[in-house]
XYZ file of C-alpha atoms in Angstrom:
271
model
C -25.538 12.352 -11.785
C -22.718 11.882 -14.319
C -19.257 11.581 -12.774
C -16.239 12.111 -14.984
C -13.639 9.362 -14.767
C -10.647 10.586 -12.787
C -7.305 10.036 -14.503
C -4.648 9.088 -11.956
C -1.014 8.319 -12.719
C 1.226 6.159 -10.522
C 5.017 5.981 -10.730
C 5.583 2.461 -9.438
C 9.095 2.048 -8.066
C 8.309 -0.660 -5.536
C 10.067 -4.018 -5.654
C 7.048 -6.096 -6.713
C 5.497 -4.125 -9.596
C 2.518 -6.388 -10.261
C 1.575 -6.665 -6.599
C 1.841 -2.897 -6.125
C -0.349 -2.299 -9.169
C -2.939 -4.667 -7.735
C -2.808 -2.969 -4.324
C -3.462 0.475 -5.780
C -6.129 -0.861 -8.115
C -7.854 -2.270 -5.036
C -7.703 0.813 -2.821
C -8.399 3.460 -5.469
C -11.427 1.826 -7.074
C -13.430 1.024 -3.937
C -15.745 4.055 -4.205
C -18.491 4.858 -6.727
C -16.217 7.457 -8.342
C -14.945 6.159 -11.727
C -11.162 6.028 -11.785
C -8.667 5.139 -14.533
C -5.137 4.291 -13.378
C -1.976 4.737 -15.467
C 1.117 2.934 -14.155
C 4.614 4.131 -15.108
C 8.275 3.307 -14.573
C 11.242 5.749 -14.720
C 13.015 5.187 -18.029
C 16.410 6.379 -16.743
C 16.439 3.493 -14.276
C 17.034 1.182 -17.248
C 19.215 3.443 -19.382
C 22.161 1.010 -19.356
C 20.241 -2.274 -19.463
C 17.137 -3.807 -21.003
C 13.824 -3.154 -19.312
C 12.836 -6.431 -17.583
C 9.875 -8.196 -19.148
C 8.054 -8.114 -15.794
C 8.329 -4.306 -15.769
C 7.218 -3.972 -19.387
C 4.219 -6.211 -18.683
C 3.038 -4.098 -15.733
C 4.097 -0.525 -16.472
C 4.506 2.065 -19.220
C 7.575 4.299 -19.622
C 7.108 7.615 -17.865
C 5.527 10.106 -20.278
C 5.664 13.665 -18.954
C 3.317 15.002 -21.640
C 0.695 12.461 -20.598
C 1.299 13.176 -16.903
C 0.598 16.874 -17.447
C -2.984 16.021 -18.462
C -3.798 13.887 -15.398
C -6.050 14.768 -12.464
C -3.751 13.323 -9.806
C -0.451 11.529 -9.438
C 1.131 9.111 -6.972
C 4.782 8.251 -6.418
C 5.114 4.985 -4.525
C 7.659 4.033 -1.952
C 10.912 2.321 -2.971
C 13.347 0.056 -1.089
C 16.163 2.611 -1.381
C 15.504 4.948 1.543
C 19.000 4.423 2.967
C 20.649 5.680 -0.222
C 21.506 9.387 -0.488
C 19.201 11.053 -3.009
C 22.105 12.073 -5.224
C 22.994 8.392 -5.727
C 19.628 7.629 -7.346
C 20.483 7.104 -11.016
C 17.114 8.346 -12.275
C 16.944 11.435 -10.036
C 17.041 13.882 -13.026
C 13.934 12.196 -14.443
C 12.188 12.494 -11.078
C 13.130 16.169 -10.862
C 11.627 16.738 -14.324
C 8.522 14.888 -13.125
C 8.163 17.212 -10.126
C 8.266 20.204 -12.460
C 5.295 18.787 -14.363
C 3.449 17.718 -11.207
C 3.335 21.324 -10.031
C 0.454 21.698 -12.521
C -1.364 18.426 -11.654
C -4.318 19.120 -9.280
C -3.488 16.544 -6.558
C -0.292 14.693 -5.636
C 0.226 11.895 -3.116
C 3.654 10.512 -2.215
C 4.260 7.290 -0.269
C 7.105 6.512 2.137
C 10.373 7.050 0.161
C 8.345 8.982 -2.410
C 7.351 11.303 0.441
C 10.957 11.679 1.574
C 11.958 12.517 -1.998
C 9.165 15.070 -2.434
C 10.020 16.772 0.850
C 13.685 16.922 -0.152
C 13.208 18.145 -3.718
C 10.285 20.521 -3.150
C 10.830 21.751 0.416
C 14.533 21.091 1.105
C 13.776 18.735 4.014
C 16.507 16.213 4.774
C 16.240 12.613 5.939
C 18.137 10.329 8.285
C 18.425 6.600 8.825
C 16.440 5.174 11.735
C 18.284 3.191 14.445
C 16.322 0.153 13.260
C 13.605 -0.488 10.716
C 10.169 0.828 11.658
C 8.189 -2.262 10.758
C 4.736 -3.226 11.908
C 1.274 -1.918 12.739
C 1.062 1.091 15.059
C -1.572 3.510 16.378
C -1.463 7.047 15.011
C -2.074 10.333 16.805
C -3.823 13.158 14.951
C -1.963 16.445 15.535
C -3.909 18.728 13.185
C -7.121 18.373 11.166
C -6.966 17.213 7.565
C -9.683 16.293 5.048
C -7.711 13.101 4.434
C -8.203 12.040 8.060
C -11.918 12.841 8.232
C -13.734 9.936 9.866
C -10.655 8.742 11.756
C -9.920 9.288 15.442
C -6.576 9.349 17.237
C -5.477 5.791 17.797
C -6.328 4.584 14.292
C -4.002 1.828 13.082
C -1.632 1.916 10.117
C 1.298 -0.156 8.793
C 4.835 1.246 8.582
C 7.860 -0.262 6.845
C 10.955 1.890 6.417
C 14.597 2.313 7.380
C 14.722 6.123 7.193
C 12.664 9.167 8.086
C 12.353 12.750 6.890
C 13.523 15.218 9.527
C 10.544 16.165 11.674
C 12.264 19.272 13.054
C 12.574 20.722 9.546
C 8.959 19.873 8.711
C 7.596 21.526 11.842
C 9.465 24.775 11.178
C 8.701 24.932 7.450
C 6.138 27.649 6.630
C 4.668 25.663 3.721
C 4.189 22.347 5.535
C 1.866 20.967 8.203
C 2.423 17.781 10.191
C -0.958 16.075 10.505
C -0.337 12.780 12.305
C 2.426 10.637 13.800
C 2.862 7.449 15.780
C 2.905 7.854 19.597
C 6.700 7.638 19.344
C 6.697 10.626 16.980
C 7.369 8.810 13.708
C 5.764 10.461 10.677
C 2.403 9.393 9.288
C 1.041 12.327 7.235
C 2.485 15.654 6.108
C 0.683 18.088 3.781
C 1.463 21.388 2.164
C -0.559 24.414 3.223
C -2.540 24.457 -0.038
C -3.756 20.909 0.614
C -2.932 19.607 -2.868
C 0.216 17.715 -1.895
C 0.397 14.943 0.726
C 3.279 12.808 1.964
C 2.039 9.563 3.515
C 4.698 7.622 5.414
C 2.546 4.549 5.924
C 2.129 1.789 3.349
C -1.633 2.095 3.566
C -1.947 0.513 0.134
C -0.769 -2.830 1.581
C -3.347 -5.579 1.820
C -3.560 -7.949 4.779
C -0.376 -9.905 3.920
C 1.662 -6.926 2.702
C 4.029 -6.654 5.666
C 4.601 -10.409 5.777
C 5.336 -10.427 2.039
C 7.899 -7.627 2.506
C 9.597 -9.570 5.311
C 9.787 -12.704 3.157
C 11.224 -10.729 0.216
C 14.022 -9.335 2.364
C 14.855 -12.727 3.875
C 14.818 -14.348 0.444
C 17.148 -11.687 -0.988
C 19.622 -11.855 1.919
C 19.153 -15.067 3.945
C 22.486 -14.440 5.663
C 21.097 -11.352 7.414
C 18.787 -11.126 10.390
C 15.498 -9.336 9.741
C 12.899 -8.460 12.333
C 9.383 -9.651 11.715
C 6.605 -7.025 11.621
C 5.437 -5.934 15.072
C 1.887 -6.006 16.434
C 0.451 -8.394 13.855
C -0.391 -11.296 16.157
C -3.989 -10.175 16.634
C -6.009 -8.836 13.731
C -4.078 -9.556 10.484
C -5.635 -6.629 8.571
C -5.887 -4.164 11.431
C -5.523 -1.122 9.148
C -8.342 -2.054 6.766
C -10.736 0.617 8.056
C -7.984 3.248 7.972
C -7.209 2.246 4.398
C -10.831 2.521 3.280
C -11.401 5.887 4.960
C -8.132 7.469 3.831
C -8.390 6.534 0.165
C -12.070 7.416 0.000
C -11.166 10.840 1.396
C -8.335 11.255 -1.095
C -10.493 10.327 -4.088
C -13.135 12.793 -2.873
C -10.455 15.475 -2.620
C -9.205 14.754 -6.144
C -12.773 14.898 -7.483
C -13.513 18.139 -5.617
C -10.304 19.800 -6.843
C -10.981 18.789 -10.443
C -14.604 19.975 -10.270
C -13.516 23.326 -8.837
C -10.969 23.775 -11.633
C -13.640 23.024 -14.234
C -16.036 25.474 -12.542
C -13.413 28.212 -12.359
C -12.423 27.613 -15.970
C -16.063 27.949 -17.033
C -16.468 31.206 -15.121
C -13.290 32.658 -16.629
C -14.583 31.951 -20.147
C -18.044 33.480 -19.655
């Protein structure tokens, strides 16, 4: 059976652009569903300075007209979760992106990208954590989700962040559903009621050495500071590999199903 290639855009605002591209290439192309990935950077981030050659080599400038034609879109995390949203220099470009994404069939936001989406689309605030949530933790399923199909409570996932969207505001929001958290109540997955928008607070795209690489980056950038090493990594180094495979397979299936339904409905409306 012929399967149309899914067109997925990714706004890559992580620190290591090339590594992040490779991570998403790995996790999004592991099924038999053909996928084409389009990696972007926010142009306003470089409005007062040249775009670094490493960014130009890995990413394209964000093109909202091209984004409007995609089947799905991802906004990655970013190492800026302790900054107030209004201090983000390229926030107007992100707000324009959200306007376009309202018409893209599926959207998935990671970590800070999830905090931003919850703030801009659902008016949910965020707060700094007492200390960085950093390591591999079990997750508890609170409500069913197609994205968690095949996983049972206790599945493992990596977390790496200094801030958190406000759970109290999520739980009382009529358009949102909290699907899973850590046993300590830290967010894992939030979705809108329509099921076409997901906020994933785990860096499930990370490969086996992803947390260690993040730790080394922070230490290298600020050797004068003390940084905690990732927790619960002494045993299996890639403990979230099964979670990663199941989650992204489920998400690709959901993108494909949504696109196929739109094509079917479009055909019916033109008969």
